[in-house]
XYZ file of C-alpha atoms in Angstrom:
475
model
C 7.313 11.924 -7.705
C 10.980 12.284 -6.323
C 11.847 14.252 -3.746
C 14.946 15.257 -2.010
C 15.532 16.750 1.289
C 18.379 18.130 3.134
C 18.830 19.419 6.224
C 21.469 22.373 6.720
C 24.934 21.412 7.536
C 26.385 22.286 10.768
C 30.115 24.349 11.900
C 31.665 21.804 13.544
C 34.182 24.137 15.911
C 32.205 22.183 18.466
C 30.458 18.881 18.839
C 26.921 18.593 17.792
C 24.214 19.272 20.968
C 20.542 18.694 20.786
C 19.796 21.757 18.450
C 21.060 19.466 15.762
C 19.022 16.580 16.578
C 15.662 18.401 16.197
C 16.934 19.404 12.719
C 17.966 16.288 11.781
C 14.820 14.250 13.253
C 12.903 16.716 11.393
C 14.475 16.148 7.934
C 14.671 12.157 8.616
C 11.060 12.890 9.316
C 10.019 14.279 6.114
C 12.317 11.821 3.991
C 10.659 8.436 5.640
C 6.974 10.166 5.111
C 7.800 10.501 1.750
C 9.142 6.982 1.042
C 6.144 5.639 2.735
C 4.205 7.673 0.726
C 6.003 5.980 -2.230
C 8.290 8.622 -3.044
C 11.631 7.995 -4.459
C 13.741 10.036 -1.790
C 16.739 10.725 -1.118
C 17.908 12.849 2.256
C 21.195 14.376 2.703
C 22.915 15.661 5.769
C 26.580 16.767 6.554
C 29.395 19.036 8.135
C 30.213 22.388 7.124
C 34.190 22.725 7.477
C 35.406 25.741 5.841
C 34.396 28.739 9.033
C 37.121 30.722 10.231
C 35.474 30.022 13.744
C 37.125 26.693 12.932
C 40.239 27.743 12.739
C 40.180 30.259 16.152
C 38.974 27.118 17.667
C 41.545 24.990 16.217
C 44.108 27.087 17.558
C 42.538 27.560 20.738
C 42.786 23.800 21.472
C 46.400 23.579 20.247
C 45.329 20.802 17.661
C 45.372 21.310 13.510
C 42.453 22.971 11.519
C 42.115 19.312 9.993
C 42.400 17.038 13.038
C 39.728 19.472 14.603
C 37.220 19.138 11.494
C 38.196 15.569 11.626
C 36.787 14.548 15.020
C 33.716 17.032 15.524
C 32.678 15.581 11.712
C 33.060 12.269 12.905
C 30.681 12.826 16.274
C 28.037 14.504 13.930
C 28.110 11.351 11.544
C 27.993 9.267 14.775
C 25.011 11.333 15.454
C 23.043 10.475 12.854
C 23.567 6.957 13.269
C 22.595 7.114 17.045
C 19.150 8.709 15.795
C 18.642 6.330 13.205
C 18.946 9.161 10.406
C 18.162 7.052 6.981
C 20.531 9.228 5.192
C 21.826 8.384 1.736
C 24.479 11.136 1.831
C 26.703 12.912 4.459
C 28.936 15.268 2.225
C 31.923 17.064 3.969
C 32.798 20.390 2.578
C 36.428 19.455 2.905
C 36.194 16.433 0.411
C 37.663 16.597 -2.697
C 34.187 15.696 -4.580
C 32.888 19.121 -2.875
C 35.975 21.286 -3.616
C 35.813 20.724 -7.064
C 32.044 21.028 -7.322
C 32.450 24.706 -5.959
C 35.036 25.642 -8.548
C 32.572 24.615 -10.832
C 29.829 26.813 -9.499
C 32.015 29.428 -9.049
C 33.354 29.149 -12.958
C 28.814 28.411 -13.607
C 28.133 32.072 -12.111
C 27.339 34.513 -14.743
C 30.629 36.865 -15.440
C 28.911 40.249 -14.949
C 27.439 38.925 -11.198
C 30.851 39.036 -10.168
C 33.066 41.827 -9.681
C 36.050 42.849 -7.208
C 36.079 45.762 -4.809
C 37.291 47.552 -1.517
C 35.250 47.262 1.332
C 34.672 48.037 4.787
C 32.292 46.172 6.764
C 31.020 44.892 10.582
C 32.016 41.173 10.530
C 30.669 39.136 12.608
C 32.957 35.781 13.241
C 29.976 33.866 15.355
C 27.417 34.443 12.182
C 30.139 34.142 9.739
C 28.790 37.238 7.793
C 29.198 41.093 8.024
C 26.363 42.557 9.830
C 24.768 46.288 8.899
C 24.472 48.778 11.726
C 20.766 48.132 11.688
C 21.298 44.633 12.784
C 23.108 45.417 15.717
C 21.391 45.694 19.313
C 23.643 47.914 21.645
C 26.224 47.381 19.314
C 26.552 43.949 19.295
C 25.702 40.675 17.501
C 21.991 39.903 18.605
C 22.244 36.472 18.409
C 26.506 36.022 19.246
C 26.456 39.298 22.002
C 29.825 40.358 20.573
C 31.077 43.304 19.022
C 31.497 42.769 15.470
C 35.065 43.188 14.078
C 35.480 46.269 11.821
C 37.353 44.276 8.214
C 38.425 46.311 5.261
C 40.255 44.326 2.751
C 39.120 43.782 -1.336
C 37.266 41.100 -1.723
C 35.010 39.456 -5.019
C 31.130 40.789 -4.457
C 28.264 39.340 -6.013
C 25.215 41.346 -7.750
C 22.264 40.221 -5.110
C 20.832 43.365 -6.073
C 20.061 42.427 -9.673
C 18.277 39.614 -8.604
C 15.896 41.259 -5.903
C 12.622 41.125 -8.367
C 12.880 38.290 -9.290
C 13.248 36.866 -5.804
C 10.494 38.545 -4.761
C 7.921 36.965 -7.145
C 8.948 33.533 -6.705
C 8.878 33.962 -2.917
C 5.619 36.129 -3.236
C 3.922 33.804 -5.730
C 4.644 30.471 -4.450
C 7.653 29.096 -6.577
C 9.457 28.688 -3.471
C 7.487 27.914 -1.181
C 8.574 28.912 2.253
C 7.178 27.241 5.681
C 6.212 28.665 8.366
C 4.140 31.377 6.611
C 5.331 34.170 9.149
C 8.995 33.231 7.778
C 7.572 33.815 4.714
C 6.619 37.134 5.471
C 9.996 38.380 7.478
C 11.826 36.869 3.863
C 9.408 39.207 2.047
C 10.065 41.720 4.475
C 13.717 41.605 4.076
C 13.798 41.679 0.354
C 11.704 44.819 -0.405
C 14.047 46.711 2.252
C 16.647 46.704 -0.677
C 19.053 43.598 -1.418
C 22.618 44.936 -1.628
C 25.480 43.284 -3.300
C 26.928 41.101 -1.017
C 31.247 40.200 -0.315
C 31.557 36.197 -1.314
C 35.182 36.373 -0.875
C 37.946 36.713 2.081
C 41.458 37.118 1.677
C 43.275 33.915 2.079
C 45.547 35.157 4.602
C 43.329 36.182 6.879
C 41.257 32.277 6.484
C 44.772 31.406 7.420
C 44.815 29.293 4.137
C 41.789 27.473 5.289
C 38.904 26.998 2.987
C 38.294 26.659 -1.003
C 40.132 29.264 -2.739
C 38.368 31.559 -5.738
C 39.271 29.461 -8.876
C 42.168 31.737 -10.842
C 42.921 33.710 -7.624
C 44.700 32.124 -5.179
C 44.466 35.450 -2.874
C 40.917 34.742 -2.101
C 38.841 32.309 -0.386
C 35.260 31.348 -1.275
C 33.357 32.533 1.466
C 32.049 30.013 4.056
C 28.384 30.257 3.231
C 28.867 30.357 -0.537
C 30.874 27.383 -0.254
C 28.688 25.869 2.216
C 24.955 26.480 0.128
C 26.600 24.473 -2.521
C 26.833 21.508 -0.685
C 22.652 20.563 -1.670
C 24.004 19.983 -5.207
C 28.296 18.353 -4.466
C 26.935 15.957 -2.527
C 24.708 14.792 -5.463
C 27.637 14.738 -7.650
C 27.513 18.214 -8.843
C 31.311 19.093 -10.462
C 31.479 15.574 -11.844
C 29.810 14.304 -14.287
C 26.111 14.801 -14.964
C 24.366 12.232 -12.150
C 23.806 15.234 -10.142
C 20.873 16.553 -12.756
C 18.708 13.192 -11.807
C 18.301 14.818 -8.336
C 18.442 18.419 -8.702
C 16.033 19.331 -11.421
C 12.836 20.936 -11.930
C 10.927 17.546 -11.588
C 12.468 16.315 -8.226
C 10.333 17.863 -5.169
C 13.631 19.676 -3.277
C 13.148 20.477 0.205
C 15.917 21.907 2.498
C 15.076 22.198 6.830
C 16.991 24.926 8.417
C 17.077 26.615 11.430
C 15.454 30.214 11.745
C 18.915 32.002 12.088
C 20.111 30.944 8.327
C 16.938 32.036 6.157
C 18.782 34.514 4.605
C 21.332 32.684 3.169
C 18.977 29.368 2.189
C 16.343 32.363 1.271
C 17.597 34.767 -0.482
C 21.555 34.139 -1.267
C 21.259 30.453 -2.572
C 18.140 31.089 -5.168
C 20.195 34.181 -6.345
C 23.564 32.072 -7.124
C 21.299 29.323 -8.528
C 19.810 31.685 -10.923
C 23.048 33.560 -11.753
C 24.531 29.874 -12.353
C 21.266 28.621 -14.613
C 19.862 26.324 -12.197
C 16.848 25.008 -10.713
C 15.791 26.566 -7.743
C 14.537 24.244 -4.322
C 10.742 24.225 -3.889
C 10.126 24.513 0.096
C 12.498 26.105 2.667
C 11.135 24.817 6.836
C 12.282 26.642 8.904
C 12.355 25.323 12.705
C 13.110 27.463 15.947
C 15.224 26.894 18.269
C 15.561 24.668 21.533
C 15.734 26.585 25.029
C 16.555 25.081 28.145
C 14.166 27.128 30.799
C 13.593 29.952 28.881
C 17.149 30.215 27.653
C 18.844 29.940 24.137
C 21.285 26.560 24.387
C 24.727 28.609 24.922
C 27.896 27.422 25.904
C 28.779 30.426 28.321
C 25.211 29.879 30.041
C 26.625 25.942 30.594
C 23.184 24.597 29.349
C 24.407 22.571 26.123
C 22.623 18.818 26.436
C 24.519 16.521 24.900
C 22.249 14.355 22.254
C 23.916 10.934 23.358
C 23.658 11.561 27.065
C 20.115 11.620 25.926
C 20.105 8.981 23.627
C 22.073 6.859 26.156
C 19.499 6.649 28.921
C 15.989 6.567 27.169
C 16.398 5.672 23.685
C 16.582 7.355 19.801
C 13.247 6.324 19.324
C 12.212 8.271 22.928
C 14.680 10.906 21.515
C 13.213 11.211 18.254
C 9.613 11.377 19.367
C 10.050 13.883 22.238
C 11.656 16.504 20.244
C 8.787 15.820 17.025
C 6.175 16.224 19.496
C 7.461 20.298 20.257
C 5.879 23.218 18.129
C 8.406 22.665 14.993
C 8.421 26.487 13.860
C 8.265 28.496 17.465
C 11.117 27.813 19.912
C 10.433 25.050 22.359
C 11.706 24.226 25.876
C 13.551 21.040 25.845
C 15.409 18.646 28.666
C 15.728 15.568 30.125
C 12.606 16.538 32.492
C 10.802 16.791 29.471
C 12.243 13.838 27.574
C 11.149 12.143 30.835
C 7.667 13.118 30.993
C 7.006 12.566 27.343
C 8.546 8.370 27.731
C 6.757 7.843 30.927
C 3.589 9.497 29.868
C 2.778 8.857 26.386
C 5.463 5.648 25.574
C 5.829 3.737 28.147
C 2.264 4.392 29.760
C 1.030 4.962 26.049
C 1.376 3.375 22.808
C 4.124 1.082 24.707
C 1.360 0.107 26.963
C -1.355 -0.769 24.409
C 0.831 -2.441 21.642
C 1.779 -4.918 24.931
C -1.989 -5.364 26.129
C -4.098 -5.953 22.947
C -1.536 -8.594 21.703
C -1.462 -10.252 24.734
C -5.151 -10.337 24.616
C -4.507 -11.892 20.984
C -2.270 -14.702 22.220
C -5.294 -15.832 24.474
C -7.697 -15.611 21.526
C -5.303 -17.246 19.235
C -6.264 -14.643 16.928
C -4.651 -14.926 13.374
C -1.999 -12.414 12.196
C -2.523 -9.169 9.411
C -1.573 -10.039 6.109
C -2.600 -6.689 4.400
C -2.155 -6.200 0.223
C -1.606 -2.810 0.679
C -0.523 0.347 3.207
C -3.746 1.228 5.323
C -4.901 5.117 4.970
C -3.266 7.137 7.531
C -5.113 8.214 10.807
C -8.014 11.665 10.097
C -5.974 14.759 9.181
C -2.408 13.027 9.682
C -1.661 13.550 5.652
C -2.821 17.646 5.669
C -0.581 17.964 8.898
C 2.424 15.950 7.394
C 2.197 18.344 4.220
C 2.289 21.185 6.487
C 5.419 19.815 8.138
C 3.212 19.902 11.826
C 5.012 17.115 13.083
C 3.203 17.564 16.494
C 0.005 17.972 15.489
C 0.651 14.542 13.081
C 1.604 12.611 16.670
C -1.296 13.945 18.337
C -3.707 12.206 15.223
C -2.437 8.471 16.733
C -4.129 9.429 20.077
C -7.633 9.260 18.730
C -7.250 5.812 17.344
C -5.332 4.740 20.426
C -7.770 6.029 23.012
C -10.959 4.750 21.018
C -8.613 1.244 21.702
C -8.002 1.867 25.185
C -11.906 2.569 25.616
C -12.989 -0.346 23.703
C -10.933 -2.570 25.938
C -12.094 -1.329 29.179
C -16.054 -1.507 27.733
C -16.134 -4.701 26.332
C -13.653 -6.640 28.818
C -12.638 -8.938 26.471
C -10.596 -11.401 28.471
C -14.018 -12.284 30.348
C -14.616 -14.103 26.584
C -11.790 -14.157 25.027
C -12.964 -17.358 23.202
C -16.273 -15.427 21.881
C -16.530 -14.409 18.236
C -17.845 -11.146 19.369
C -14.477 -10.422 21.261
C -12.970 -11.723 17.952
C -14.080 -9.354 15.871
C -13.369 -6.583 18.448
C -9.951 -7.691 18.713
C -9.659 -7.601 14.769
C -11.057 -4.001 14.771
C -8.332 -3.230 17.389
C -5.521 -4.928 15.436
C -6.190 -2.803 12.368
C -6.333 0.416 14.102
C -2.870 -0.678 16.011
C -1.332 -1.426 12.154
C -2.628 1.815 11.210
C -0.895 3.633 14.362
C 2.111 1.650 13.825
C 2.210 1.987 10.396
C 2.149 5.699 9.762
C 4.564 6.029 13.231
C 7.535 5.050 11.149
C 8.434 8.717 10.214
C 9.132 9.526 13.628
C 10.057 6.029 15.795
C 11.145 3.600 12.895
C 11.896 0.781 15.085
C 9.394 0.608 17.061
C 6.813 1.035 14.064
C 9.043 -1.496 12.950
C 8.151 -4.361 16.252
C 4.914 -3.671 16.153
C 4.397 -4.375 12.805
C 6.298 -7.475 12.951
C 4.510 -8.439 15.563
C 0.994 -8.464 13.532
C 2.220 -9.689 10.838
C 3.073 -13.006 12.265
C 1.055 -16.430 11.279
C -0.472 -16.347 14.949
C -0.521 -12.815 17.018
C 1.757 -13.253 20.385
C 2.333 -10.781 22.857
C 5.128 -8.062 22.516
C 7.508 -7.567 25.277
C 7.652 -3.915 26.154
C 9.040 -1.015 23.819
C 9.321 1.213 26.178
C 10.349 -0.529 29.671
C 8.868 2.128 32.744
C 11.858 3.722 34.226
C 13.043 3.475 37.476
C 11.669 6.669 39.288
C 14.470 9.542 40.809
């Protein structure tokens, strides 16, 4: 099997905060799973560039649209590096490759799905979409607390409405599958309330000539989430050539992770324009919460952003990576560098950290021989049903078993008391293997430490690791 995931692609009218490091951990996740599993895979990431928030912010920090793009892109590709993201593609939406891709969509889209009118709408700049009066709480944007802007102008409006049975039976039945099931649900939920046609243009002079404009009419701009959607298939090569149909097909396994706020576009929207455009449509949609700090949504006006490097910096990716995989991945989860803190100390450095160091120290004595397996080892009780389920946390919590029957078996037998006896041999071999199992199947979520311990046992002669996960100084 092939599969290909993607995670969504952030605004970047701001640099990236820890919100987009669960997302991308999460994807990463899911891609090295599936190569382990041995899985062809490719995973995809990027920056979407084309908001009108980018250009208020843009001019509100006296720089160009471009240069602005231009840096915040660069942090969130710096990002992904920092977190060890094994991406094979970062796609830009201002790229060239991508800008002609979506003038190919655009030309793909059935003629009578498209049509032009007048309207008048709530438009929310924060959400990048126009908002109903039943979304509003108070009057205002329930996720942005603003008051929409009122926008009339004629824009190009595609026929979601045409396409709301059909939706609902590959939702309903399964074709796309959508994870968690209560997302499912609210999806259904919003469908059978009545799909309405929806605006997928705005007038270029109001983008300020910023964005991709609607191929044969240079008076309109492809709206930002139409453009953006399209990015799953540009950055395969979609718009050039044909390479793009060896990943995007109805054989590849296609899995975007999103954030709960953008369902309806990855949802709904996107498997409408794929079908309009006669194309394959993605097989699973995650969908993760969001990250609070005490209680809170992560806002800029409530001064509560963390930076993902000033958490990197200080305790690790790896750290990083497995603190924010070891939160509920669907419900919204309290994160900071308390947290983060608690999770190294407790169940790193104390923890797997602890034992890797021990029981191959304990191997050095014995002069016990390394692994030289002939093939993966079977993943720890229930880790491959959670992993399918995308329950990262309940997949870290199946290593503890193994590593506390370890832990036990240590402090029972005493080893070092006969560490020349076969009987503490054997022991130590049992050990060993469940250590290459732990630190096998830990890859998906700390890759480099996986990575050490492995090396470590599959050495001639077992010797003892120096510590993953040096204890921190205390304050």
């Amino acid at each position: 099997m092939q599969a290909y995931i993607t995670s969504s692609i952030p605004y970047v009218n701001a640099p990236p905060h820890i919100g987009h490091a669960l997302e991308l951990v999460q994807a990463d996740a899911i891609a090295r799973y599936q190569r382990l599993a041995g899985n062809a895979t490719i995973l995809q990431t990027g920056t979407d560039e084309n908001a009108f928030k980018n250009v208020l912010a843009a001019r509100a920090q006296g720089v160009s649209v471009q240069a602005l793009v231009d840096r915040n892109s660069q942090r969130f590709h710096e990002l992904t590096q920092a977190l060890a993201i094994a991406a094979d593609t970062f796609i830009r939406t201002t790229e060239s490759r991508h800008r002609h891709g979506v003038a190919a969509f655009w030309r793909r889209l059935r003629s009578e799905d498209i049509f032009k009118q007048q309207y008048t709408g709530l438009y929310c700049t924060g959400c990048e979409d126009f908002l109903l009066e039943r979304d509003l709480v108070q009057g205002t944007c329930p996720e942005h607390l603003a008051e929409p802007e009122t926008v009339a102008e004629e824009n190009y409006f595609f026929r979601l409405s045409s396409y709301q049975a059909v939706l609902e039976e590959a939702i309903r039945g399964g074709r796309i599958k959508i994870v968690p099931e209560t997302r499912k649900n609210e999806v259904l939920s919003f469908i059978r309330s009545g799909l309405q046609d929806i605006s997928v243009s705005r007038d270029t002079s109001r983008m300020a000539g910023w964005g991709i404009p609607v191929p044969g009419d240079s008076s309109q701009t492809i709206y930002v989430w139409i453009d953006a959607l399209i990015n799953y298939i540009t950055g395969q090569g979609f718009g050039s050539g044909e390479a793009w149909r060896r990943v995007w097909n109805t054989e590849t396994k296609k899995i975007h992770v999103i954030g709960k706020n953008v369902w309806k576009f990855h949802a709904v929207y996107w498997p409408a324009l794929l079908l309009s455009a006669g194309l394959p449509l993605p097989d699973e949609i995650v969908v993760h919460g969001f990250l609070t700090v005490e209680g809170a949504k992560i806002s800029k006006s409530l001064a509560n952003v963390i930076d993902p490097f000033a958490c990197i910096e200080p305790f690790g990716a790896e750290a990083v990576r497995y603190s924010l995989l070891t939160l509920s991945p669907f419900a919204d989860g309290d994160y900071s560098q308390r947290y983060l803190r608690q999770r190294y100390q407790a169940d790193l450095a104390n923890g797997i950290g602890n034992l890797a160091t021990r029981l191959t120290a304990l191997c050095q004595k014995a002069r016990l021989n390394g692994l030289q397996p002939a093939a993966a080892p079977e993943p720890p009780l229930d880790f491959a049903r959670h992993m399918g389920g995308h329950r990262f946390d309940r997949a870290l919590r199946a290593f503890w078993t193994p590593a506390t029957a370890v832990n036990q078996g240590i402090e029972r037998e005493r080893p070092w008391e006969q560490i020349q006896s076969a009987q503490t041999a054997q022991s130590l071999r049992e050990w060993v293997h469940s250590l290459w199992v732990i630190a096998y199947w830990m890859q998906p979520f700390m890759p480099t430490t996986g990575a050490k311990i492995l090396h470590g046992l599959h050495q001639p002669h077992i010797t003892r690791l120096p510590p993953l996960f040096p204890r921190l100084e205390t304050g």
